[in-house]
Amino acid sequence: MTANPTAAILVIGNEILSGRTQDTNSNALARFLAPLGVALKEIRVVGDEEGEIIAAVNALRARYTYLFTTGGIGPTHDDITADAIAKAFGVGIDLHPEAFAALAARYAERGEAFNPMRQRMARIPLGASLIRNPVSIAPGFQLENVFVMAGVPSVMKAMLEDVAPRLRRGAVVGAVAVEAAVAEGDIAEGLALLQQEHPKVAIGSYPYYRPEGYGVQLVARGTDANELETVALGLNALLAKAGGTPKRL
């Protein structure tokens, strides 16, 4: 069976690293990719530094099937993602006629000046195809296996509609979750053995602390529904043996 395509996310922006802005795009992208059978393997954050962006882009696009970047394609001086992508690929960058015309029409409609800084949003690396932006018009773009999208969450999410048809699908990863009020340490050994018996299923253990007490939630993820159900039964048995009452979520 062909392996599922893989992906990485590169979040770009000083505002993320400073804590001023919370990254919600990574979560949205992860939820977008999972039903398509695209395995998200890495999320990386870099600031608005050209060298750091170039290095990260080249490393991640070589390692994974797809790379998605968010942030840094607006009109201001610190929006340097497009230039960094062009340099990462060793290509030029110029005003894209279609993007320029769409932006010019948008600002004319609003009665606002289409000044040189706003025109920056029409600068696209040579050879890239546009990613449609139905919210604010300024496009993202795709260059080979790299998808460059906006940092504003509502705009980034809107761009995904144009991205989806371009992706190769993989086997959908299913998940089962079960929890019980038992100590994680009491099931750790049995959990390790169950994982060894089912190497193609990823099993995670997540302790919780609630007002009514503590416990653990176990999650199994895999592409084979039958094996996943077998693992779920094993998790139930493990929790019951430790004195808990398993609850399927």
JSON list of C-alpha atoms in Angstrom, two decimals:
[
{"chain": "A", "resi": 1, "resn": "MET", "atom": "CA", "xyz": [0.00, 0.00, 0.00]},
{"chain": "A", "resi": 2, "resn": "THR", "atom": "CA", "xyz": [1.29, 3.47, -0.90]},
{"chain": "A", "resi": 3, "resn": "ALA", "atom": "CA", "xyz": [2.32, 5.48, 2.14]},
{"chain": "A", "resi": 4, "resn": "ASN", "atom": "CA", "xyz": [0.23, 8.49, 3.03]},
{"chain": "A", "resi": 5, "resn": "PRO", "atom": "CA", "xyz": [1.54, 11.87, 1.87]},
{"chain": "A", "resi": 6, "resn": "THR", "atom": "CA", "xyz": [3.23, 13.86, 4.61]},
{"chain": "A", "resi": 7, "resn": "ALA", "atom": "CA", "xyz": [3.19, 17.54, 5.50]},
{"chain": "A", "resi": 8, "resn": "ALA", "atom": "CA", "xyz": [4.80, 20.21, 7.61]},
{"chain": "A", "resi": 9, "resn": "ILE", "atom": "CA", "xyz": [3.59, 23.64, 8.67]},
{"chain": "A", "resi": 10, "resn": "LEU", "atom": "CA", "xyz": [5.90, 26.65, 8.87]},
{"chain": "A", "resi": 11, "resn": "VAL", "atom": "CA", "xyz": [4.40, 29.49, 10.91]},
{"chain": "A", "resi": 12, "resn": "ILE", "atom": "CA", "xyz": [6.11, 32.80, 10.15]},
{"chain": "A", "resi": 13, "resn": "GLY", "atom": "CA", "xyz": [5.95, 35.89, 12.34]},
{"chain": "A", "resi": 14, "resn": "ASN", "atom": "CA", "xyz": [7.64, 37.67, 15.23]},
{"chain": "A", "resi": 15, "resn": "GLU", "atom": "CA", "xyz": [4.20, 38.16, 16.77]},
{"chain": "A", "resi": 16, "resn": "ILE", "atom": "CA", "xyz": [3.89, 34.40, 17.30]},
{"chain": "A", "resi": 17, "resn": "LEU", "atom": "CA", "xyz": [7.31, 34.04, 18.93]},
{"chain": "A", "resi": 18, "resn": "SER", "atom": "CA", "xyz": [6.72, 37.03, 21.22]},
{"chain": "A", "resi": 19, "resn": "GLY", "atom": "CA", "xyz": [3.44, 35.60, 22.47]},
{"chain": "A", "resi": 20, "resn": "ARG", "atom": "CA", "xyz": [1.51, 38.63, 21.27]},
{"chain": "A", "resi": 21, "resn": "THR", "atom": "CA", "xyz": [-0.52, 36.53, 18.83]},
{"chain": "A", "resi": 22, "resn": "GLN", "atom": "CA", "xyz": [-1.65, 32.95, 19.37]},
{"chain": "A", "resi": 23, "resn": "ASP", "atom": "CA", "xyz": [-1.18, 30.56, 16.45]},
{"chain": "A", "resi": 24, "resn": "THR", "atom": "CA", "xyz": [-4.53, 28.99, 15.58]},
{"chain": "A", "resi": 25, "resn": "ASN", "atom": "CA", "xyz": [-3.66, 28.30, 11.95]},
{"chain": "A", "resi": 26, "resn": "SER", "atom": "CA", "xyz": [-1.72, 25.14, 12.77]},
{"chain": "A", "resi": 27, "resn": "ASN", "atom": "CA", "xyz": [-4.74, 23.60, 14.47]},
{"chain": "A", "resi": 28, "resn": "ALA", "atom": "CA", "xyz": [-6.98, 24.54, 11.54]},
{"chain": "A", "resi": 29, "resn": "LEU", "atom": "CA", "xyz": [-4.53, 23.05, 9.06]},
{"chain": "A", "resi": 30, "resn": "ALA", "atom": "CA", "xyz": [-4.15, 19.85, 11.08]},
{"chain": "A", "resi": 31, "resn": "ARG", "atom": "CA", "xyz": [-7.93, 19.41, 11.10]},
{"chain": "A", "resi": 32, "resn": "PHE", "atom": "CA", "xyz": [-8.04, 20.14, 7.36]},
{"chain": "A", "resi": 33, "resn": "LEU", "atom": "CA", "xyz": [-5.34, 17.61, 6.47]},
{"chain": "A", "resi": 34, "resn": "ALA", "atom": "CA", "xyz": [-6.44, 14.66, 8.62]},
{"chain": "A", "resi": 35, "resn": "PRO", "atom": "CA", "xyz": [-9.62, 13.77, 6.66]},
{"chain": "A", "resi": 36, "resn": "LEU", "atom": "CA", "xyz": [-7.60, 13.94, 3.44]},
{"chain": "A", "resi": 37, "resn": "GLY", "atom": "CA", "xyz": [-5.19, 11.29, 4.66]},
{"chain": "A", "resi": 38, "resn": "VAL", "atom": "CA", "xyz": [-2.25, 13.71, 4.72]},
{"chain": "A", "resi": 39, "resn": "ALA", "atom": "CA", "xyz": [-0.05, 12.99, 7.73]},
{"chain": "A", "resi": 40, "resn": "LEU", "atom": "CA", "xyz": [1.09, 16.16, 9.49]},
{"chain": "A", "resi": 41, "resn": "LYS", "atom": "CA", "xyz": [4.59, 15.43, 10.82]},
{"chain": "A", "resi": 42, "resn": "GLU", "atom": "CA", "xyz": [6.05, 18.73, 11.95]},
{"chain": "A", "resi": 43, "resn": "ILE", "atom": "CA", "xyz": [5.13, 22.28, 12.93]},
{"chain": "A", "resi": 44, "resn": "ARG", "atom": "CA", "xyz": [7.87, 24.89, 13.05]},
{"chain": "A", "resi": 45, "resn": "VAL", "atom": "CA", "xyz": [7.79, 28.59, 13.95]},
{"chain": "A", "resi": 46, "resn": "VAL", "atom": "CA", "xyz": [10.28, 31.20, 12.73]},
{"chain": "A", "resi": 47, "resn": "GLY", "atom": "CA", "xyz": [10.42, 34.97, 13.01]},
{"chain": "A", "resi": 48, "resn": "ASP", "atom": "CA", "xyz": [10.49, 37.58, 10.29]},
{"chain": "A", "resi": 49, "resn": "GLU", "atom": "CA", "xyz": [14.09, 36.86, 9.36]},
{"chain": "A", "resi": 50, "resn": "GLU", "atom": "CA", "xyz": [14.79, 36.04, 5.73]},
{"chain": "A", "resi": 51, "resn": "GLY", "atom": "CA", "xyz": [17.65, 33.63, 6.38]},
{"chain": "A", "resi": 52, "resn": "GLU", "atom": "CA", "xyz": [15.65, 31.65, 8.92]},
{"chain": "A", "resi": 53, "resn": "ILE", "atom": "CA", "xyz": [12.66, 31.40, 6.58]},
{"chain": "A", "resi": 54, "resn": "ILE", "atom": "CA", "xyz": [14.81, 30.26, 3.65]},
{"chain": "A", "resi": 55, "resn": "ALA", "atom": "CA", "xyz": [16.58, 27.61, 5.73]},
{"chain": "A", "resi": 56, "resn": "ALA", "atom": "CA", "xyz": [13.33, 26.27, 7.17]},
{"chain": "A", "resi": 57, "resn": "VAL", "atom": "CA", "xyz": [11.56, 26.21, 3.79]},
{"chain": "A", "resi": 58, "resn": "ASN", "atom": "CA", "xyz": [14.37, 24.31, 2.10]},
{"chain": "A", "resi": 59, "resn": "ALA", "atom": "CA", "xyz": [14.65, 21.79, 4.94]},
{"chain": "A", "resi": 60, "resn": "LEU", "atom": "CA", "xyz": [10.93, 21.11, 5.23]},
{"chain": "A", "resi": 61, "resn": "ARG", "atom": "CA", "xyz": [10.06, 20.99, 1.52]},
{"chain": "A", "resi": 62, "resn": "ALA", "atom": "CA", "xyz": [12.80, 18.41, 1.00]},
{"chain": "A", "resi": 63, "resn": "ARG", "atom": "CA", "xyz": [11.66, 16.26, 3.92]},
{"chain": "A", "resi": 64, "resn": "TYR", "atom": "CA", "xyz": [7.90, 16.16, 3.39]},
{"chain": "A", "resi": 65, "resn": "THR", "atom": "CA", "xyz": [5.39, 15.77, 0.56]},
{"chain": "A", "resi": 66, "resn": "TYR", "atom": "CA", "xyz": [3.89, 19.19, 1.26]},
{"chain": "A", "resi": 67, "resn": "LEU", "atom": "CA", "xyz": [4.86, 22.32, 3.15]},
{"chain": "A", "resi": 68, "resn": "PHE", "atom": "CA", "xyz": [2.29, 24.89, 4.21]},
{"chain": "A", "resi": 69, "resn": "THR", "atom": "CA", "xyz": [3.44, 28.34, 5.35]},
{"chain": "A", "resi": 70, "resn": "THR", "atom": "CA", "xyz": [1.30, 30.94, 7.07]},
{"chain": "A", "resi": 71, "resn": "GLY", "atom": "CA", "xyz": [2.06, 34.61, 7.58]},
{"chain": "A", "resi": 72, "resn": "GLY", "atom": "CA", "xyz": [4.19, 37.31, 6.03]},
{"chain": "A", "resi": 73, "resn": "ILE", "atom": "CA", "xyz": [2.41, 38.02, 2.73]},
{"chain": "A", "resi": 74, "resn": "GLY", "atom": "CA", "xyz": [0.78, 41.35, 3.63]},
{"chain": "A", "resi": 75, "resn": "PRO", "atom": "CA", "xyz": [1.68, 44.92, 2.56]},
{"chain": "A", "resi": 76, "resn": "THR", "atom": "CA", "xyz": [4.11, 46.00, 5.30]},
{"chain": "A", "resi": 77, "resn": "HIS", "atom": "CA", "xyz": [7.90, 46.08, 5.48]},
{"chain": "A", "resi": 78, "resn": "ASP", "atom": "CA", "xyz": [8.06, 42.96, 7.66]},
{"chain": "A", "resi": 79, "resn": "ASP", "atom": "CA", "xyz": [6.02, 40.87, 5.22]},
{"chain": "A", "resi": 80, "resn": "ILE", "atom": "CA", "xyz": [8.98, 39.13, 3.60]},
{"chain": "A", "resi": 81, "resn": "THR", "atom": "CA", "xyz": [7.71, 35.61, 2.99]},
{"chain": "A", "resi": 82, "resn": "ALA", "atom": "CA", "xyz": [7.28, 35.92, -0.79]},
{"chain": "A", "resi": 83, "resn": "ASP", "atom": "CA", "xyz": [10.84, 37.18, -1.24]},
{"chain": "A", "resi": 84, "resn": "ALA", "atom": "CA", "xyz": [12.21, 34.46, 1.04]},
{"chain": "A", "resi": 85, "resn": "ILE", "atom": "CA", "xyz": [10.35, 31.75, -0.88]},
{"chain": "A", "resi": 86, "resn": "ALA", "atom": "CA", "xyz": [11.70, 33.07, -4.19]},
{"chain": "A", "resi": 87, "resn": "LYS", "atom": "CA", "xyz": [15.24, 32.96, -2.82]},
{"chain": "A", "resi": 88, "resn": "ALA", "atom": "CA", "xyz": [14.71, 29.48, -1.37]},
{"chain": "A", "resi": 89, "resn": "PHE", "atom": "CA", "xyz": [13.82, 28.23, -4.86]},
{"chain": "A", "resi": 90, "resn": "GLY", "atom": "CA", "xyz": [16.40, 30.38, -6.63]},
{"chain": "A", "resi": 91, "resn": "VAL", "atom": "CA", "xyz": [13.82, 32.16, -8.80]},
{"chain": "A", "resi": 92, "resn": "GLY", "atom": "CA", "xyz": [12.92, 35.78, -9.42]},
{"chain": "A", "resi": 93, "resn": "ILE", "atom": "CA", "xyz": [9.89, 37.63, -8.12]},
{"chain": "A", "resi": 94, "resn": "ASP", "atom": "CA", "xyz": [7.66, 40.15, -9.89]},
{"chain": "A", "resi": 95, "resn": "LEU", "atom": "CA", "xyz": [4.19, 41.65, -9.98]},
{"chain": "A", "resi": 96, "resn": "HIS", "atom": "CA", "xyz": [1.73, 38.98, -11.07]},
{"chain": "A", "resi": 97, "resn": "PRO", "atom": "CA", "xyz": [-0.68, 40.49, -13.67]},
{"chain": "A", "resi": 98, "resn": "GLU", "atom": "CA", "xyz": [-3.75, 38.61, -12.44]},
{"chain": "A", "resi": 99, "resn": "ALA", "atom": "CA", "xyz": [-3.06, 39.36, -8.78]},
{"chain": "A", "resi": 100, "resn": "PHE", "atom": "CA", "xyz": [-2.28, 43.01, -9.57]},
{"chain": "A", "resi": 101, "resn": "ALA", "atom": "CA", "xyz": [-5.51, 43.46, -11.54]},
{"chain": "A", "resi": 102, "resn": "ALA", "atom": "CA", "xyz": [-7.64, 41.83, -8.84]},
{"chain": "A", "resi": 103, "resn": "LEU", "atom": "CA", "xyz": [-6.13, 43.97, -6.10]},
{"chain": "A", "resi": 104, "resn": "ALA", "atom": "CA", "xyz": [-6.41, 47.15, -8.18]},
{"chain": "A", "resi": 105, "resn": "ALA", "atom": "CA", "xyz": [-10.10, 46.46, -8.78]},
{"chain": "A", "resi": 106, "resn": "ARG", "atom": "CA", "xyz": [-10.67, 45.72, -5.10]},
{"chain": "A", "resi": 107, "resn": "TYR", "atom": "CA", "xyz": [-9.16, 49.00, -3.90]},
{"chain": "A", "resi": 108, "resn": "ALA", "atom": "CA", "xyz": [-10.89, 50.99, -6.65]},
{"chain": "A", "resi": 109, "resn": "GLU", "atom": "CA", "xyz": [-14.21, 49.51, -5.56]},
{"chain": "A", "resi": 110, "resn": "ARG", "atom": "CA", "xyz": [-13.53, 50.58, -1.99]},
{"chain": "A", "resi": 111, "resn": "GLY", "atom": "CA", "xyz": [-12.31, 54.02, -3.04]},
{"chain": "A", "resi": 112, "resn": "GLU", "atom": "CA", "xyz": [-8.90, 53.45, -1.48]},
{"chain": "A", "resi": 113, "resn": "ALA", "atom": "CA", "xyz": [-5.48, 54.14, -2.94]},
{"chain": "A", "resi": 114, "resn": "PHE", "atom": "CA", "xyz": [-3.69, 51.18, -4.49]},
{"chain": "A", "resi": 115, "resn": "ASN", "atom": "CA", "xyz": [-0.35, 52.47, -3.27]},
{"chain": "A", "resi": 116, "resn": "PRO", "atom": "CA", "xyz": [3.07, 50.83, -3.72]},
{"chain": "A", "resi": 117, "resn": "MET", "atom": "CA", "xyz": [2.90, 49.06, -0.35]},
{"chain": "A", "resi": 118, "resn": "ARG", "atom": "CA", "xyz": [-0.44, 47.47, -1.23]},
{"chain": "A", "resi": 119, "resn": "GLN", "atom": "CA", "xyz": [0.97, 46.54, -4.62]},
{"chain": "A", "resi": 120, "resn": "ARG", "atom": "CA", "xyz": [3.55, 44.44, -2.77]},
{"chain": "A", "resi": 121, "resn": "MET", "atom": "CA", "xyz": [0.84, 41.84, -2.20]},
{"chain": "A", "resi": 122, "resn": "ALA", "atom": "CA", "xyz": [0.82, 41.17, -5.97]},
{"chain": "A", "resi": 123, "resn": "ARG", "atom": "CA", "xyz": [4.52, 40.24, -5.98]},
{"chain": "A", "resi": 124, "resn": "ILE", "atom": "CA", "xyz": [4.69, 36.50, -6.64]},
{"chain": "A", "resi": 125, "resn": "PRO", "atom": "CA", "xyz": [7.73, 34.25, -7.25]},
{"chain": "A", "resi": 126, "resn": "LEU", "atom": "CA", "xyz": [8.15, 33.36, -10.91]},
{"chain": "A", "resi": 127, "resn": "GLY", "atom": "CA", "xyz": [6.59, 30.02, -11.80]},
{"chain": "A", "resi": 128, "resn": "ALA", "atom": "CA", "xyz": [4.15, 30.01, -8.87]},
{"chain": "A", "resi": 129, "resn": "SER", "atom": "CA", "xyz": [0.41, 29.52, -9.26]},
{"chain": "A", "resi": 130, "resn": "LEU", "atom": "CA", "xyz": [-2.01, 31.67, -7.28]},
{"chain": "A", "resi": 131, "resn": "ILE", "atom": "CA", "xyz": [-4.11, 30.46, -4.35]},
{"chain": "A", "resi": 132, "resn": "ARG", "atom": "CA", "xyz": [-7.47, 32.21, -4.46]},
{"chain": "A", "resi": 133, "resn": "ASN", "atom": "CA", "xyz": [-8.44, 34.44, -1.54]},
{"chain": "A", "resi": 134, "resn": "PRO", "atom": "CA", "xyz": [-12.20, 35.09, -1.52]},
{"chain": "A", "resi": 135, "resn": "VAL", "atom": "CA", "xyz": [-12.02, 37.17, 1.66]},
{"chain": "A", "resi": 136, "resn": "SER", "atom": "CA", "xyz": [-9.52, 39.97, 1.05]},
{"chain": "A", "resi": 137, "resn": "ILE", "atom": "CA", "xyz": [-8.45, 39.21, -2.57]},
{"chain": "A", "resi": 138, "resn": "ALA", "atom": "CA", "xyz": [-4.66, 39.27, -1.92]},
{"chain": "A", "resi": 139, "resn": "PRO", "atom": "CA", "xyz": [-3.65, 35.77, -3.07]},
{"chain": "A", "resi": 140, "resn": "GLY", "atom": "CA", "xyz": [-1.44, 33.12, -1.64]},
{"chain": "A", "resi": 141, "resn": "PHE", "atom": "CA", "xyz": [0.60, 31.00, -4.01]},
{"chain": "A", "resi": 142, "resn": "GLN", "atom": "CA", "xyz": [1.92, 27.51, -4.66]},
{"chain": "A", "resi": 143, "resn": "LEU", "atom": "CA", "xyz": [5.45, 26.82, -5.83]},
{"chain": "A", "resi": 144, "resn": "GLU", "atom": "CA", "xyz": [6.07, 23.11, -6.38]},
{"chain": "A", "resi": 145, "resn": "ASN", "atom": "CA", "xyz": [5.13, 21.41, -3.08]},
{"chain": "A", "resi": 146, "resn": "VAL", "atom": "CA", "xyz": [5.04, 24.61, -1.02]},
{"chain": "A", "resi": 147, "resn": "PHE", "atom": "CA", "xyz": [1.74, 26.37, -0.30]},
{"chain": "A", "resi": 148, "resn": "VAL", "atom": "CA", "xyz": [2.11, 29.95, 0.94]},
{"chain": "A", "resi": 149, "resn": "MET", "atom": "CA", "xyz": [-0.92, 31.34, 2.74]},
{"chain": "A", "resi": 150, "resn": "ALA", "atom": "CA", "xyz": [-2.05, 34.27, 4.83]},
{"chain": "A", "resi": 151, "resn": "GLY", "atom": "CA", "xyz": [-1.49, 34.59, 8.55]},
{"chain": "A", "resi": 152, "resn": "VAL", "atom": "CA", "xyz": [-4.95, 36.00, 9.30]},
{"chain": "A", "resi": 153, "resn": "PRO", "atom": "CA", "xyz": [-6.90, 32.88, 10.36]},
{"chain": "A", "resi": 154, "resn": "SER", "atom": "CA", "xyz": [-10.15, 33.66, 8.52]},
{"chain": "A", "resi": 155, "resn": "VAL", "atom": "CA", "xyz": [-8.25, 34.33, 5.30]},
{"chain": "A", "resi": 156, "resn": "MET", "atom": "CA", "xyz": [-6.04, 31.26, 5.66]},
{"chain": "A", "resi": 157, "resn": "LYS", "atom": "CA", "xyz": [-9.07, 29.03, 6.16]},
{"chain": "A", "resi": 158, "resn": "ALA", "atom": "CA", "xyz": [-10.78, 30.51, 3.10]},
{"chain": "A", "resi": 159, "resn": "MET", "atom": "CA", "xyz": [-7.71, 29.72, 0.99]},
{"chain": "A", "resi": 160, "resn": "LEU", "atom": "CA", "xyz": [-7.95, 26.03, 1.85]},
{"chain": "A", "resi": 161, "resn": "GLU", "atom": "CA", "xyz": [-10.87, 25.58, -0.54]},
{"chain": "A", "resi": 162, "resn": "ASP", "atom": "CA", "xyz": [-8.52, 26.30, -3.44]},
{"chain": "A", "resi": 163, "resn": "VAL", "atom": "CA", "xyz": [-5.73, 24.19, -1.93]},
{"chain": "A", "resi": 164, "resn": "ALA", "atom": "CA", "xyz": [-7.71, 20.99, -1.34]},
{"chain": "A", "resi": 165, "resn": "PRO", "atom": "CA", "xyz": [-8.05, 19.85, -4.99]},
{"chain": "A", "resi": 166, "resn": "ARG", "atom": "CA", "xyz": [-4.28, 20.12, -5.46]},
{"chain": "A", "resi": 167, "resn": "LEU", "atom": "CA", "xyz": [-3.40, 17.57, -2.78]},
{"chain": "A", "resi": 168, "resn": "ARG", "atom": "CA", "xyz": [-2.87, 13.85, -3.19]},
{"chain": "A", "resi": 169, "resn": "ARG", "atom": "CA", "xyz": [-5.09, 11.92, -0.79]},
{"chain": "A", "resi": 170, "resn": "GLY", "atom": "CA", "xyz": [-4.00, 9.08, 1.44]},
{"chain": "A", "resi": 171, "resn": "ALA", "atom": "CA", "xyz": [-5.75, 6.48, 3.55]},
{"chain": "A", "resi": 172, "resn": "VAL", "atom": "CA", "xyz": [-7.90, 8.23, 6.13]},
{"chain": "A", "resi": 173, "resn": "VAL", "atom": "CA", "xyz": [-6.59, 7.84, 9.67]},
{"chain": "A", "resi": 174, "resn": "GLY", "atom": "CA", "xyz": [-9.31, 6.78, 12.09]},
{"chain": "A", "resi": 175, "resn": "ALA", "atom": "CA", "xyz": [-9.23, 7.27, 15.84]},
{"chain": "A", "resi": 176, "resn": "VAL", "atom": "CA", "xyz": [-10.77, 5.72, 18.93]},
{"chain": "A", "resi": 177, "resn": "ALA", "atom": "CA", "xyz": [-10.59, 7.15, 22.43]},
{"chain": "A", "resi": 178, "resn": "VAL", "atom": "CA", "xyz": [-11.39, 5.64, 25.80]},
{"chain": "A", "resi": 179, "resn": "GLU", "atom": "CA", "xyz": [-10.89, 6.98, 29.31]},
{"chain": "A", "resi": 180, "resn": "ALA", "atom": "CA", "xyz": [-11.16, 5.87, 32.91]},
{"chain": "A", "resi": 181, "resn": "ALA", "atom": "CA", "xyz": [-10.32, 7.11, 36.38]},
{"chain": "A", "resi": 182, "resn": "VAL", "atom": "CA", "xyz": [-7.08, 5.19, 36.80]},
{"chain": "A", "resi": 183, "resn": "ALA", "atom": "CA", "xyz": [-3.49, 6.31, 37.33]},
{"chain": "A", "resi": 184, "resn": "GLU", "atom": "CA", "xyz": [-1.40, 6.44, 34.17]},
{"chain": "A", "resi": 185, "resn": "GLY", "atom": "CA", "xyz": [1.47, 4.68, 35.90]},
{"chain": "A", "resi": 186, "resn": "ASP", "atom": "CA", "xyz": [-0.72, 1.65, 36.64]},
{"chain": "A", "resi": 187, "resn": "ILE", "atom": "CA", "xyz": [-1.29, 0.94, 32.95]},
{"chain": "A", "resi": 188, "resn": "ALA", "atom": "CA", "xyz": [2.01, 2.11, 31.44]},
{"chain": "A", "resi": 189, "resn": "GLU", "atom": "CA", "xyz": [3.60, -1.34, 31.20]},
{"chain": "A", "resi": 190, "resn": "GLY", "atom": "CA", "xyz": [0.54, -2.96, 29.64]},
{"chain": "A", "resi": 191, "resn": "LEU", "atom": "CA", "xyz": [0.16, -0.04, 27.26]},
{"chain": "A", "resi": 192, "resn": "ALA", "atom": "CA", "xyz": [3.73, -0.48, 26.04]},
{"chain": "A", "resi": 193, "resn": "LEU", "atom": "CA", "xyz": [3.09, -4.17, 25.36]},
{"chain": "A", "resi": 194, "resn": "LEU", "atom": "CA", "xyz": [-0.11, -3.37, 23.43]},
{"chain": "A", "resi": 195, "resn": "GLN", "atom": "CA", "xyz": [1.81, -0.87, 21.31]},
{"chain": "A", "resi": 196, "resn": "GLN", "atom": "CA", "xyz": [4.46, -3.48, 20.53]},
{"chain": "A", "resi": 197, "resn": "GLU", "atom": "CA", "xyz": [1.75, -5.89, 19.39]},
{"chain": "A", "resi": 198, "resn": "HIS", "atom": "CA", "xyz": [0.24, -3.27, 17.05]},
{"chain": "A", "resi": 199, "resn": "PRO", "atom": "CA", "xyz": [3.11, -1.19, 15.60]},
{"chain": "A", "resi": 200, "resn": "LYS", "atom": "CA", "xyz": [0.94, 0.24, 12.80]},
{"chain": "A", "resi": 201, "resn": "VAL", "atom": "CA", "xyz": [-1.42, 1.85, 15.30]},
{"chain": "A", "resi": 202, "resn": "ALA", "atom": "CA", "xyz": [-0.26, 4.95, 17.19]},
{"chain": "A", "resi": 203, "resn": "ILE", "atom": "CA", "xyz": [-1.35, 4.78, 20.83]},
{"chain": "A", "resi": 204, "resn": "GLY", "atom": "CA", "xyz": [-1.22, 7.88, 23.02]},
{"chain": "A", "resi": 205, "resn": "SER", "atom": "CA", "xyz": [-1.79, 8.29, 26.75]},
{"chain": "A", "resi": 206, "resn": "TYR", "atom": "CA", "xyz": [-3.09, 11.61, 28.11]},
{"chain": "A", "resi": 207, "resn": "PRO", "atom": "CA", "xyz": [-3.63, 12.03, 31.86]},
{"chain": "A", "resi": 208, "resn": "TYR", "atom": "CA", "xyz": [-6.29, 14.46, 33.05]},
{"chain": "A", "resi": 209, "resn": "TYR", "atom": "CA", "xyz": [-7.01, 16.26, 36.31]},
{"chain": "A", "resi": 210, "resn": "ARG", "atom": "CA", "xyz": [-10.60, 17.36, 36.89]},
{"chain": "A", "resi": 211, "resn": "PRO", "atom": "CA", "xyz": [-12.58, 18.58, 39.92]},
{"chain": "A", "resi": 212, "resn": "GLU", "atom": "CA", "xyz": [-14.05, 15.09, 40.32]},
{"chain": "A", "resi": 213, "resn": "GLY", "atom": "CA", "xyz": [-10.64, 13.44, 40.21]},
{"chain": "A", "resi": 214, "resn": "TYR", "atom": "CA", "xyz": [-7.82, 12.26, 37.97]},
{"chain": "A", "resi": 215, "resn": "GLY", "atom": "CA", "xyz": [-7.63, 9.64, 35.26]},
{"chain": "A", "resi": 216, "resn": "VAL", "atom": "CA", "xyz": [-6.26, 8.92, 31.82]},
{"chain": "A", "resi": 217, "resn": "GLN", "atom": "CA", "xyz": [-7.56, 9.14, 28.27]},
{"chain": "A", "resi": 218, "resn": "LEU", "atom": "CA", "xyz": [-6.13, 6.69, 25.75]},
{"chain": "A", "resi": 219, "resn": "VAL", "atom": "CA", "xyz": [-6.26, 7.42, 22.02]},
{"chain": "A", "resi": 220, "resn": "ALA", "atom": "CA", "xyz": [-5.43, 5.01, 19.20]},
{"chain": "A", "resi": 221, "resn": "ARG", "atom": "CA", "xyz": [-4.99, 6.17, 15.60]},
{"chain": "A", "resi": 222, "resn": "GLY", "atom": "CA", "xyz": [-4.60, 4.03, 12.48]},
{"chain": "A", "resi": 223, "resn": "THR", "atom": "CA", "xyz": [-5.79, 3.38, 8.93]},
{"chain": "A", "resi": 224, "resn": "ASP", "atom": "CA", "xyz": [-7.03, -0.21, 9.45]},
{"chain": "A", "resi": 225, "resn": "ALA", "atom": "CA", "xyz": [-10.50, -0.09, 11.03]},
{"chain": "A", "resi": 226, "resn": "ASN", "atom": "CA", "xyz": [-10.44, -3.73, 12.13]},
{"chain": "A", "resi": 227, "resn": "GLU", "atom": "CA", "xyz": [-7.07, -3.46, 13.84]},
{"chain": "A", "resi": 228, "resn": "LEU", "atom": "CA", "xyz": [-8.14, -0.19, 15.41]},
{"chain": "A", "resi": 229, "resn": "GLU", "atom": "CA", "xyz": [-11.15, -1.90, 16.97]},
{"chain": "A", "resi": 230, "resn": "THR", "atom": "CA", "xyz": [-8.93, -4.71, 18.25]},
{"chain": "A", "resi": 231, "resn": "VAL", "atom": "CA", "xyz": [-6.68, -2.15, 19.92]},
{"chain": "A", "resi": 232, "resn": "ALA", "atom": "CA", "xyz": [-9.72, -0.38, 21.39]},
{"chain": "A", "resi": 233, "resn": "LEU", "atom": "CA", "xyz": [-10.81, -3.64, 23.03]},
{"chain": "A", "resi": 234, "resn": "GLY", "atom": "CA", "xyz": [-7.29, -4.04, 24.39]},
{"chain": "A", "resi": 235, "resn": "LEU", "atom": "CA", "xyz": [-7.39, -0.55, 25.87]},
{"chain": "A", "resi": 236, "resn": "ASN", "atom": "CA", "xyz": [-10.73, -1.28, 27.52]},
{"chain": "A", "resi": 237, "resn": "ALA", "atom": "CA", "xyz": [-9.35, -4.46, 29.06]},
{"chain": "A", "resi": 238, "resn": "LEU", "atom": "CA", "xyz": [-6.25, -2.66, 30.29]},
{"chain": "A", "resi": 239, "resn": "LEU", "atom": "CA", "xyz": [-8.25, 0.07, 32.02]},
{"chain": "A", "resi": 240, "resn": "ALA", "atom": "CA", "xyz": [-10.67, -2.42, 33.54]},
{"chain": "A", "resi": 241, "resn": "LYS", "atom": "CA", "xyz": [-7.81, -4.54, 34.89]},
{"chain": "A", "resi": 242, "resn": "ALA", "atom": "CA", "xyz": [-6.43, -1.43, 36.63]},
{"chain": "A", "resi": 243, "resn": "GLY", "atom": "CA", "xyz": [-9.75, -1.00, 38.42]},
{"chain": "A", "resi": 244, "resn": "GLY", "atom": "CA", "xyz": [-11.31, 1.59, 36.15]},
{"chain": "A", "resi": 245, "resn": "THR", "atom": "CA", "xyz": [-14.63, 1.76, 34.33]},
{"chain": "A", "resi": 246, "resn": "PRO", "atom": "CA", "xyz": [-13.70, 2.38, 30.68]},
{"chain": "A", "resi": 247, "resn": "LYS", "atom": "CA", "xyz": [-15.75, 4.98, 28.83]},
{"chain": "A", "resi": 248, "resn": "ARG", "atom": "CA", "xyz": [-15.63, 5.08, 25.03]},
{"chain": "A", "resi": 249, "resn": "LEU", "atom": "CA", "xyz": [-15.53, 8.67, 23.77]}
]
